[in-house]
């Protein structure tokens, strides 16, 4: 499937990411739990991992097994996250857990880190990212709507992801 | 942002670049072009170079530095790919060490003891230690840039491998000019200069190659 993604097959690639996400989520949550940490920001690690998988997909070779590659990235992102958390002052949230644990509409689908950095991206990149990702518009529609060329939309989208990853990394 | 939305956005971003290996190859071409310009501007190929190529002591310099560069390139790529085992590539680094050890051993066995110190100290040690890092700098810059697209578990180690690669190529380039031919000189001063480039690569890599 990663092969198809390399060949530019968008739907196969999206399918692959959709399968990776829950697998990573399960493992990260289990890790969080085993460290005695609340799992509410496990989704940050999931999203960070997906971004890295996407931005670093050229480091995977068609002859390599996908598993070790994926899990090494996920582990690195988990370690980064724990390191960052270690330096932050954490307000114990357990006391509030009962009031906070309202049933989620889409369990484990929301995360704070990406959202927070999204707000700091350049205006145009944020608009393109929102149109394509949140509203599900095609590249062509977004281009028409924003008065940009399709190429410029692609560049803005790519820069938005690269910028997000850089901001997440610098966040310590 | 919902993970669902992120996924959709990521899938729409279909821009792909060259693979990590071809990216590194391109960077090496660019870096070596820079080094060639620097060389042309500051140094000259030593007199009678073609004739000297049959001298085993001259050949040794190129064998050591180029095999080092090759091993370091393989290692840098391994270190930049998540889940790839770096150990086999690290073992390749024994090749240049072994070649150098043979060269030094032969030198010690075949030349009188009183020529060892002059050979080791050489005539232009200071130039060697300064010029090898200078020749290596364009390559180091280009290689680090290429490896930014990688995902090393230990950025400093990947940077050090980039430094070894650049140091090896810088030293091979300087060897075109260098007239100190004793393997003892190569061991001491080339070693020191390449070590400095490696250290620089590790320090830069720690910042530049984090992802």
mmCIF file of C-alpha atoms in Angstrom:
data_model
loop_
_atom_site.group_PDB
_atom_site.id
_atom_site.type_symbol
_atom_site.label_atom_id
_atom_site.label_comp_id
_atom_site.label_asym_id
_atom_site.label_seq_id
_atom_site.Cartn_x
_atom_site.Cartn_y
_atom_site.Cartn_z
ATOM 1 C CA UNK A 1 0.000 0.000 0.000
ATOM 2 C CA UNK A 2 2.923 2.292 0.751
ATOM 3 C CA UNK A 3 4.082 1.291 -2.728
ATOM 4 C CA UNK A 4 0.873 2.630 -4.196
ATOM 5 C CA UNK A 5 1.325 5.763 -2.123
ATOM 6 C CA UNK A 6 4.817 6.185 -3.514
ATOM 7 C CA UNK A 7 3.360 5.865 -6.979
ATOM 8 C CA UNK A 8 1.023 8.754 -6.158
ATOM 9 C CA UNK A 9 -2.159 6.726 -5.574
ATOM 10 C CA UNK A 10 -3.947 9.063 -3.224
ATOM 11 C CA UNK A 11 -6.760 6.821 -2.055
ATOM 12 C CA UNK A 12 -4.411 3.921 -1.296
ATOM 13 C CA UNK A 13 -2.249 6.296 0.716
ATOM 14 C CA UNK A 14 -5.209 7.664 2.635
ATOM 15 C CA UNK A 15 -6.311 4.097 3.347
ATOM 16 C CA UNK A 16 -2.842 3.297 4.678
ATOM 17 C CA UNK A 17 -2.828 6.338 6.981
ATOM 18 C CA UNK A 18 -6.286 5.345 8.203
ATOM 19 C CA UNK A 19 -4.979 1.935 9.176
ATOM 20 C CA UNK A 20 -1.833 3.304 10.777
ATOM 21 C CA UNK A 21 -3.669 5.818 12.978
ATOM 22 C CA UNK A 22 -5.692 3.412 15.167
ATOM 23 C CA UNK A 23 -2.743 1.015 15.469
ATOM 24 C CA UNK A 24 -0.505 3.804 16.720
ATOM 25 C CA UNK A 25 -3.285 5.111 18.975
ATOM 26 C CA UNK A 26 -3.692 1.752 20.714
ATOM 27 C CA UNK A 27 0.029 1.414 21.376
ATOM 28 C CA UNK A 28 0.516 5.012 22.525
ATOM 29 C CA UNK A 29 -2.462 4.851 24.886
ATOM 30 C CA UNK A 30 -1.190 1.631 26.362
ATOM 31 C CA UNK A 31 2.186 3.267 26.941
ATOM 32 C CA UNK A 32 0.608 6.315 28.521
ATOM 33 C CA UNK A 33 -1.385 4.071 30.818
ATOM 34 C CA UNK A 34 1.673 2.026 31.760
ATOM 35 C CA UNK A 35 3.475 5.226 32.771
ATOM 36 C CA UNK A 36 0.470 6.107 34.895
ATOM 37 C CA UNK A 37 -0.318 9.081 32.693
ATOM 38 C CA UNK A 38 -3.755 10.163 31.642
ATOM 39 C CA UNK A 39 -4.373 9.177 28.039
ATOM 40 C CA UNK A 40 -6.127 12.380 27.048
ATOM 41 C CA UNK A 41 -3.179 13.794 25.146
ATOM 42 C CA UNK A 42 -2.143 10.504 23.555
ATOM 43 C CA UNK A 43 -3.784 11.867 20.420
ATOM 44 C CA UNK A 44 -1.047 14.515 20.211
ATOM 45 C CA UNK A 45 1.488 11.734 19.773
ATOM 46 C CA UNK A 46 -0.719 10.004 17.199
ATOM 47 C CA UNK A 47 -0.993 13.168 15.115
ATOM 48 C CA UNK A 48 2.692 13.955 15.490
ATOM 49 C CA UNK A 49 3.506 10.408 14.331
ATOM 50 C CA UNK A 50 1.214 10.694 11.316
ATOM 51 C CA UNK A 51 2.833 13.986 10.340
ATOM 52 C CA UNK A 52 6.284 12.403 10.610
ATOM 53 C CA UNK A 53 5.219 9.309 8.653
ATOM 54 C CA UNK A 54 3.999 11.633 5.938
ATOM 55 C CA UNK A 55 6.923 14.072 5.872
ATOM 56 C CA UNK A 56 9.581 11.355 6.199
ATOM 57 C CA UNK A 57 8.080 8.804 3.833
ATOM 58 C CA UNK A 58 11.095 9.141 1.536
ATOM 59 C CA UNK A 59 13.180 7.402 4.239
ATOM 60 C CA UNK A 60 11.216 4.196 3.647
ATOM 61 C CA UNK A 61 12.503 2.062 0.811
ATOM 62 C CA UNK A 62 10.258 -0.196 -1.207
ATOM 63 C CA UNK A 63 12.344 -3.188 -0.165
ATOM 64 C CA UNK A 64 12.081 -2.508 3.596
ATOM 65 C CA UNK A 65 9.391 -3.938 5.860
ATOM 66 C CA UNK A 66 6.963 -1.196 6.894
ATOM 67 C CA UNK A 67 6.552 -2.299 10.532
ATOM 68 C CA UNK A 68 9.976 -1.517 12.015
ATOM 69 C CA UNK A 69 10.030 1.782 10.157
ATOM 70 C CA UNK A 70 6.631 2.844 11.456
ATOM 71 C CA UNK A 71 7.223 1.760 15.049
ATOM 72 C CA UNK A 72 10.605 3.451 15.219
ATOM 73 C CA UNK A 73 8.986 6.717 14.174
ATOM 74 C CA UNK A 74 6.135 6.271 16.657
ATOM 75 C CA UNK A 75 8.556 5.454 19.466
ATOM 76 C CA UNK A 76 10.682 8.511 18.683
ATOM 77 C CA UNK A 77 7.611 10.724 18.745
ATOM 78 C CA UNK A 78 6.451 9.215 22.025
ATOM 79 C CA UNK A 79 9.876 9.815 23.581
ATOM 80 C CA UNK A 80 9.867 13.418 22.299
ATOM 81 C CA UNK A 81 6.477 13.934 23.829
ATOM 82 C CA UNK A 82 7.447 12.476 27.204
ATOM 83 C CA UNK A 83 10.581 14.601 27.239
ATOM 84 C CA UNK A 84 8.579 17.743 26.547
ATOM 85 C CA UNK A 85 6.036 16.865 29.179
ATOM 86 C CA UNK A 86 8.764 16.224 31.673
ATOM 87 C CA UNK A 87 9.799 19.841 31.452
ATOM 88 C CA UNK A 88 6.331 21.232 31.747
ATOM 89 C CA UNK A 89 4.497 21.767 34.984
ATOM 90 C CA UNK A 90 1.497 19.487 34.828
ATOM 91 C CA UNK A 91 -1.618 20.306 36.725
ATOM 92 C CA UNK A 92 -3.025 17.035 37.990
ATOM 93 C CA UNK A 93 -6.141 16.496 35.997
ATOM 94 C CA UNK A 94 -7.396 13.385 37.745
ATOM 95 C CA UNK A 95 -9.348 15.482 40.254
ATOM 96 C CA UNK A 96 -11.366 16.940 37.459
ATOM 97 C CA UNK A 97 -11.643 13.740 35.497
ATOM 98 C CA UNK A 98 -15.245 13.115 36.426
ATOM 99 C CA UNK A 99 -16.477 16.466 35.255
ATOM 100 C CA UNK A 100 -14.286 16.380 32.166
ATOM 101 C CA UNK A 101 -15.130 12.934 30.925
ATOM 102 C CA UNK A 102 -18.127 13.866 28.896
ATOM 103 C CA UNK A 103 -18.693 11.280 26.146
ATOM 104 C CA UNK A 104 -16.644 12.194 23.116
ATOM 105 C CA UNK A 105 -18.326 12.542 19.804
ATOM 106 C CA UNK A 106 -15.440 10.852 18.007
ATOM 107 C CA UNK A 107 -13.366 9.153 20.652
ATOM 108 C CA UNK A 108 -9.706 10.050 20.661
ATOM 109 C CA UNK A 109 -9.941 12.042 17.501
ATOM 110 C CA UNK A 110 -9.061 15.483 18.763
ATOM 111 C CA UNK A 111 -5.716 16.792 19.908
ATOM 112 C CA UNK A 112 -4.494 20.071 21.285
ATOM 113 C CA UNK A 113 -0.905 20.418 20.027
ATOM 114 C CA UNK A 114 -1.572 20.537 16.290
ATOM 115 C CA UNK A 115 -4.574 22.808 16.854
ATOM 116 C CA UNK A 116 -2.496 25.248 18.884
ATOM 117 C CA UNK A 117 0.285 25.452 16.285
ATOM 118 C CA UNK A 118 -2.171 25.622 13.445
ATOM 119 C CA UNK A 119 -3.228 29.037 14.705
ATOM 120 C CA UNK A 120 0.338 30.288 14.292
ATOM 121 C CA UNK A 121 0.790 29.245 10.657
ATOM 122 C CA UNK A 122 0.807 31.900 7.929
ATOM 123 C CA UNK A 123 -2.708 32.908 6.923
ATOM 124 C CA UNK A 124 -2.685 31.376 3.442
ATOM 125 C CA UNK A 125 -1.271 28.021 4.548
ATOM 126 C CA UNK A 126 -3.843 27.792 7.305
ATOM 127 C CA UNK A 127 -6.676 28.587 4.916
ATOM 128 C CA UNK A 128 -5.510 25.950 2.417
ATOM 129 C CA UNK A 129 -5.038 23.356 5.141
ATOM 130 C CA UNK A 130 -8.493 24.070 6.541
ATOM 131 C CA UNK A 131 -10.159 23.893 3.122
ATOM 132 C CA UNK A 132 -8.482 20.625 2.118
ATOM 133 C CA UNK A 133 -8.365 18.827 5.457
ATOM 134 C CA UNK A 134 -11.351 20.034 7.471
ATOM 135 C CA UNK A 135 -13.785 20.880 4.669
ATOM 136 C CA UNK A 136 -12.538 18.081 2.418
ATOM 137 C CA UNK A 137 -12.266 20.285 -0.669
ATOM 138 C CA UNK A 138 -10.187 19.074 -3.629
ATOM 139 C CA UNK A 139 -6.983 20.828 -4.625
ATOM 140 C CA UNK A 140 -8.693 22.171 -7.743
ATOM 141 C CA UNK A 141 -11.700 23.555 -5.855
ATOM 142 C CA UNK A 142 -9.495 25.168 -3.261
ATOM 143 C CA UNK A 143 -7.420 26.770 -5.990
ATOM 144 C CA UNK A 144 -10.504 28.207 -7.705
ATOM 145 C CA UNK A 145 -12.013 29.365 -4.460
ATOM 146 C CA UNK A 146 -8.872 31.101 -3.245
ATOM 147 C CA UNK A 147 -7.781 32.454 -6.599
ATOM 148 C CA UNK A 148 -4.532 30.472 -6.579
ATOM 149 C CA UNK A 149 -3.051 28.005 -9.051
ATOM 150 C CA UNK A 150 -3.328 24.313 -8.193
ATOM 151 C CA UNK A 151 0.450 24.197 -7.919
ATOM 152 C CA UNK A 152 0.465 27.040 -5.400
ATOM 153 C CA UNK A 153 -2.201 25.251 -3.339
ATOM 154 C CA UNK A 154 -0.086 22.090 -3.285
ATOM 155 C CA UNK A 155 2.973 24.047 -2.210
ATOM 156 C CA UNK A 156 1.026 25.871 0.521
ATOM 157 C CA UNK A 157 -0.408 22.576 1.786
ATOM 158 C CA UNK A 158 2.990 20.932 1.906
ATOM 159 C CA UNK A 159 4.540 23.945 3.650
ATOM 160 C CA UNK A 160 1.718 23.944 6.163
ATOM 161 C CA UNK A 161 2.533 20.365 7.194
ATOM 162 C CA UNK A 162 6.268 20.989 7.243
ATOM 163 C CA UNK A 163 5.664 24.134 9.301
ATOM 164 C CA UNK A 164 3.440 22.278 11.745
ATOM 165 C CA UNK A 165 6.067 19.594 12.257
ATOM 166 C CA UNK A 166 8.781 22.205 12.808
ATOM 167 C CA UNK A 167 6.641 24.043 15.355
ATOM 168 C CA UNK A 168 5.808 20.848 17.204
ATOM 169 C CA UNK A 169 9.508 20.053 17.381
ATOM 170 C CA UNK A 170 10.465 23.514 18.633
ATOM 171 C CA UNK A 171 7.783 23.298 21.304
ATOM 172 C CA UNK A 172 10.061 22.645 24.258
ATOM 173 C CA UNK B 1 -7.717 19.412 14.734
ATOM 174 C CA UNK B 2 -9.384 16.041 14.323
ATOM 175 C CA UNK B 3 -7.078 13.215 13.376
ATOM 176 C CA UNK B 4 -9.605 12.360 10.693
ATOM 177 C CA UNK B 5 -9.139 15.793 9.103
ATOM 178 C CA UNK B 6 -5.375 15.612 9.428
ATOM 179 C CA UNK B 7 -5.398 12.279 7.576
ATOM 180 C CA UNK B 8 -7.436 13.697 4.754
ATOM 181 C CA UNK B 9 -5.120 16.678 4.453
ATOM 182 C CA UNK B 10 -1.984 14.526 4.504
ATOM 183 C CA UNK B 11 -3.342 12.263 1.784
ATOM 184 C CA UNK B 12 -4.039 15.305 -0.392
ATOM 185 C CA UNK B 13 -0.417 16.412 -0.125
ATOM 186 C CA UNK B 14 0.960 14.261 -2.927
ATOM 187 C CA UNK B 15 4.211 16.097 -3.523
ATOM 188 C CA UNK B 16 7.033 13.592 -3.371
ATOM 189 C CA UNK B 17 10.723 14.322 -3.652
ATOM 190 C CA UNK B 18 13.601 12.028 -4.579
ATOM 191 C CA UNK B 19 14.468 9.173 -2.224
ATOM 192 C CA UNK B 20 16.947 9.762 0.565
ATOM 193 C CA UNK B 21 19.763 7.997 -1.295
ATOM 194 C CA UNK B 22 19.377 9.925 -4.531
ATOM 195 C CA UNK B 23 18.995 13.124 -2.503
ATOM 196 C CA UNK B 24 22.337 12.415 -0.855
ATOM 197 C CA UNK B 25 23.944 11.658 -4.233
ATOM 198 C CA UNK B 26 22.712 14.982 -5.608
ATOM 199 C CA UNK B 27 24.008 16.787 -2.532
ATOM 200 C CA UNK B 28 27.415 15.133 -2.928
ATOM 201 C CA UNK B 29 27.631 16.377 -6.515
ATOM 202 C CA UNK B 30 26.761 19.913 -5.423
ATOM 203 C CA UNK B 31 29.124 19.798 -2.441
ATOM 204 C CA UNK B 32 32.008 18.438 -4.491
ATOM 205 C CA UNK B 33 31.457 21.136 -7.089
ATOM 206 C CA UNK B 34 31.829 23.694 -4.300
ATOM 207 C CA UNK B 35 34.953 21.957 -3.041
ATOM 208 C CA UNK B 36 36.419 21.897 -6.564
ATOM 209 C CA UNK B 37 35.909 25.660 -6.836
ATOM 210 C CA UNK B 38 37.530 26.229 -3.446
ATOM 211 C CA UNK B 39 40.417 23.982 -4.433
ATOM 212 C CA UNK B 40 40.925 25.823 -7.700
ATOM 213 C CA UNK B 41 40.852 29.153 -5.888
ATOM 214 C CA UNK B 42 43.289 28.282 -3.085
ATOM 215 C CA UNK B 43 45.397 25.222 -3.997
ATOM 216 C CA UNK B 44 46.953 23.454 -6.955
ATOM 217 C CA UNK B 45 47.443 19.817 -7.829
ATOM 218 C CA UNK B 46 51.006 18.895 -6.874
ATOM 219 C CA UNK B 47 53.648 18.714 -9.574
ATOM 220 C CA UNK B 48 54.015 15.456 -11.459
ATOM 221 C CA UNK B 49 50.824 14.096 -9.986
ATOM 222 C CA UNK B 50 50.103 11.521 -12.693
ATOM 223 C CA UNK B 51 53.500 9.924 -12.298
ATOM 224 C CA UNK B 52 53.131 9.797 -8.511
ATOM 225 C CA UNK B 53 49.925 7.782 -8.749
ATOM 226 C CA UNK B 54 51.965 4.592 -8.858
ATOM 227 C CA UNK B 55 53.562 5.344 -5.498
ATOM 228 C CA UNK B 56 51.861 3.143 -2.879
ATOM 229 C CA UNK B 57 52.150 5.894 -0.238
ATOM 230 C CA UNK B 58 50.156 8.264 -2.444
ATOM 231 C CA UNK B 59 47.640 5.592 -3.289
ATOM 232 C CA UNK B 60 47.269 4.874 0.413
ATOM 233 C CA UNK B 61 46.001 8.411 1.062
ATOM 234 C CA UNK B 62 43.248 8.017 -1.503
ATOM 235 C CA UNK B 63 42.420 4.456 -0.460
ATOM 236 C CA UNK B 64 41.997 5.517 3.172
ATOM 237 C CA UNK B 65 40.060 8.735 2.593
ATOM 238 C CA UNK B 66 37.786 7.460 -0.170
ATOM 239 C CA UNK B 67 36.945 4.189 1.576
ATOM 240 C CA UNK B 68 36.204 6.244 4.689
ATOM 241 C CA UNK B 69 33.862 8.458 2.688
ATOM 242 C CA UNK B 70 32.095 5.437 1.191
ATOM 243 C CA UNK B 71 31.604 3.741 4.551
ATOM 244 C CA UNK B 72 30.434 7.000 6.147
ATOM 245 C CA UNK B 73 27.908 7.582 3.361
ATOM 246 C CA UNK B 74 26.401 4.134 3.919
ATOM 247 C CA UNK B 75 26.361 4.752 7.672
ATOM 248 C CA UNK B 76 24.761 8.199 7.349
ATOM 249 C CA UNK B 77 21.959 6.739 5.230
ATOM 250 C CA UNK B 78 21.371 3.891 7.665
ATOM 251 C CA UNK B 79 21.298 6.253 10.624
ATOM 252 C CA UNK B 80 18.747 8.437 8.831
ATOM 253 C CA UNK B 81 16.266 5.642 8.106
ATOM 254 C CA UNK B 82 13.973 4.684 10.997
ATOM 255 C CA UNK B 83 14.254 1.010 11.868
ATOM 256 C CA UNK B 84 17.397 0.385 9.784
ATOM 257 C CA UNK B 85 20.258 -1.429 11.514
ATOM 258 C CA UNK B 86 23.331 0.809 11.599
ATOM 259 C CA UNK B 87 25.765 -1.790 12.890
ATOM 260 C CA UNK B 88 26.685 -3.437 9.544
ATOM 261 C CA UNK B 89 27.433 -0.025 8.049
ATOM 262 C CA UNK B 90 29.426 0.973 11.134
ATOM 263 C CA UNK B 91 31.568 -2.117 10.621
ATOM 264 C CA UNK B 92 32.461 -0.831 7.150
ATOM 265 C CA UNK B 93 34.407 1.915 8.912
ATOM 266 C CA UNK B 94 36.957 -0.773 9.792
ATOM 267 C CA UNK B 95 37.998 -0.894 6.121
ATOM 268 C CA UNK B 96 39.742 2.514 6.043
ATOM 269 C CA UNK B 97 41.201 1.850 9.502
ATOM 270 C CA UNK B 98 42.591 -1.473 8.338
ATOM 271 C CA UNK B 99 44.047 0.019 5.152
ATOM 272 C CA UNK B 100 45.694 2.773 7.186
ATOM 273 C CA UNK B 101 47.010 0.260 9.734
ATOM 274 C CA UNK B 102 48.624 -1.741 6.922
ATOM 275 C CA UNK B 103 50.155 1.435 5.521
ATOM 276 C CA UNK B 104 51.540 2.528 8.873
ATOM 277 C CA UNK B 105 52.818 -0.986 9.601
ATOM 278 C CA UNK B 106 54.594 -1.159 6.251
ATOM 279 C CA UNK B 107 56.120 2.273 6.795
ATOM 280 C CA UNK B 108 57.435 1.302 10.231
ATOM 281 C CA UNK B 109 58.806 -1.990 8.915
ATOM 282 C CA UNK B 110 60.485 -0.604 5.830
ATOM 283 C CA UNK B 111 61.906 2.757 6.862
ATOM 284 C CA UNK B 112 64.629 3.450 9.447
ATOM 285 C CA UNK B 113 63.536 4.676 12.839
ATOM 286 C CA UNK B 114 65.174 8.089 12.433
ATOM 287 C CA UNK B 115 62.852 8.945 9.513
ATOM 288 C CA UNK B 116 59.708 8.267 11.525
ATOM 289 C CA UNK B 117 59.552 11.549 13.407
ATOM 290 C CA UNK B 118 60.260 13.778 10.387
ATOM 291 C CA UNK B 119 57.620 11.818 8.462
ATOM 292 C CA UNK B 120 55.086 12.198 11.256
ATOM 293 C CA UNK B 121 55.692 15.917 11.778
ATOM 294 C CA UNK B 122 55.861 16.562 8.024
ATOM 295 C CA UNK B 123 56.304 19.985 6.505
ATOM 296 C CA UNK B 124 52.816 21.385 6.249
ATOM 297 C CA UNK B 125 50.892 19.917 9.161
ATOM 298 C CA UNK B 126 49.220 23.228 10.013
ATOM 299 C CA UNK B 127 48.034 23.683 6.422
ATOM 300 C CA UNK B 128 46.733 20.138 6.412
ATOM 301 C CA UNK B 129 44.716 20.605 9.585
ATOM 302 C CA UNK B 130 43.243 23.883 8.345
ATOM 303 C CA UNK B 131 42.708 23.052 4.684
ATOM 304 C CA UNK B 132 41.008 19.662 5.053
ATOM 305 C CA UNK B 133 38.123 21.173 7.057
ATOM 306 C CA UNK B 134 37.954 24.012 4.527
ATOM 307 C CA UNK B 135 37.722 21.543 1.620
ATOM 308 C CA UNK B 136 35.176 19.498 3.572
ATOM 309 C CA UNK B 137 32.911 22.435 4.421
ATOM 310 C CA UNK B 138 30.867 22.586 1.171
ATOM 311 C CA UNK B 139 30.346 18.827 1.256
ATOM 312 C CA UNK B 140 29.342 18.888 4.916
ATOM 313 C CA UNK B 141 26.827 21.643 4.277
ATOM 314 C CA UNK B 142 25.278 19.882 1.299
ATOM 315 C CA UNK B 143 25.154 16.496 3.020
ATOM 316 C CA UNK B 144 23.535 17.886 6.168
ATOM 317 C CA UNK B 145 20.957 19.631 4.006
ATOM 318 C CA UNK B 146 20.175 16.359 2.211
ATOM 319 C CA UNK B 147 19.958 14.435 5.494
ATOM 320 C CA UNK B 148 17.418 16.905 6.867
ATOM 321 C CA UNK B 149 14.940 14.898 4.830
ATOM 322 C CA UNK B 150 15.914 11.845 6.855
ATOM 323 C CA UNK B 151 14.609 10.800 10.247
ATOM 324 C CA UNK B 152 17.578 9.810 12.439
ATOM 325 C CA UNK B 153 16.893 8.399 15.895
ATOM 326 C CA UNK B 154 20.099 10.085 17.045
ATOM 327 C CA UNK B 155 20.652 13.306 15.088
ATOM 328 C CA UNK B 156 24.129 13.874 16.529
ATOM 329 C CA UNK B 157 25.319 10.453 15.346
ATOM 330 C CA UNK B 158 23.893 11.004 11.874
ATOM 331 C CA UNK B 159 25.623 14.394 11.862
ATOM 332 C CA UNK B 160 28.897 12.751 12.877
ATOM 333 C CA UNK B 161 28.563 10.282 9.987
ATOM 334 C CA UNK B 162 27.971 13.246 7.671
ATOM 335 C CA UNK B 163 31.128 14.809 9.118
ATOM 336 C CA UNK B 164 33.144 11.641 8.470
ATOM 337 C CA UNK B 165 31.860 11.574 4.904
ATOM 338 C CA UNK B 166 32.721 15.239 4.317
ATOM 339 C CA UNK B 167 36.053 14.881 6.134
ATOM 340 C CA UNK B 168 36.991 11.859 4.020
ATOM 341 C CA UNK B 169 36.190 13.646 0.759
ATOM 342 C CA UNK B 170 37.849 16.872 1.932
ATOM 343 C CA UNK B 171 40.976 14.922 2.833
ATOM 344 C CA UNK B 172 41.006 13.094 -0.515
ATOM 345 C CA UNK B 173 40.783 16.471 -2.190
ATOM 346 C CA UNK B 174 43.609 17.902 -0.088
ATOM 347 C CA UNK B 175 45.692 14.808 -0.888
ATOM 348 C CA UNK B 176 45.853 16.039 -4.500
ATOM 349 C CA UNK B 177 47.904 18.939 -3.192
ATOM 350 C CA UNK B 178 49.637 17.538 -0.109
ATOM 351 C CA UNK B 179 53.327 16.661 -0.340
ATOM 352 C CA UNK B 180 53.646 15.007 3.079
ATOM 353 C CA UNK B 181 53.468 11.386 2.068
ATOM 354 C CA UNK B 182 54.299 9.403 5.190
ATOM 355 C CA UNK B 183 51.428 7.190 6.409
ATOM 356 C CA UNK B 184 52.383 8.429 9.872
ATOM 357 C CA UNK B 185 51.525 11.956 8.733
ATOM 358 C CA UNK B 186 48.204 10.738 7.350
ATOM 359 C CA UNK B 187 47.413 8.977 10.609
ATOM 360 C CA UNK B 188 48.175 11.997 12.778
ATOM 361 C CA UNK B 189 47.158 15.066 10.826
ATOM 362 C CA UNK B 190 44.552 13.768 8.395
ATOM 363 C CA UNK B 191 43.087 11.965 11.384
ATOM 364 C CA UNK B 192 43.002 15.149 13.446
ATOM 365 C CA UNK B 193 41.455 17.179 10.624
ATOM 366 C CA UNK B 194 38.802 14.558 9.823
ATOM 367 C CA UNK B 195 38.060 14.273 13.541
ATOM 368 C CA UNK B 196 37.431 18.014 13.697
ATOM 369 C CA UNK B 197 35.023 17.834 10.744
ATOM 370 C CA UNK B 198 33.260 14.877 12.384
ATOM 371 C CA UNK B 199 32.847 16.825 15.613
ATOM 372 C CA UNK B 200 31.477 19.786 13.686
ATOM 373 C CA UNK B 201 29.060 17.442 11.895
ATOM 374 C CA UNK B 202 27.854 15.999 15.195
ATOM 375 C CA UNK B 203 27.285 19.436 16.734
ATOM 376 C CA UNK B 204 25.498 20.758 13.651
ATOM 377 C CA UNK B 205 23.576 17.519 13.207
ATOM 378 C CA UNK B 206 22.180 17.683 16.709
ATOM 379 C CA UNK B 207 20.433 20.921 15.781
ATOM 380 C CA UNK B 208 19.808 20.505 12.051
ATOM 381 C CA UNK B 209 18.800 16.858 11.829
ATOM 382 C CA UNK B 210 16.275 16.755 14.680
ATOM 383 C CA UNK B 211 12.757 16.182 13.350
#
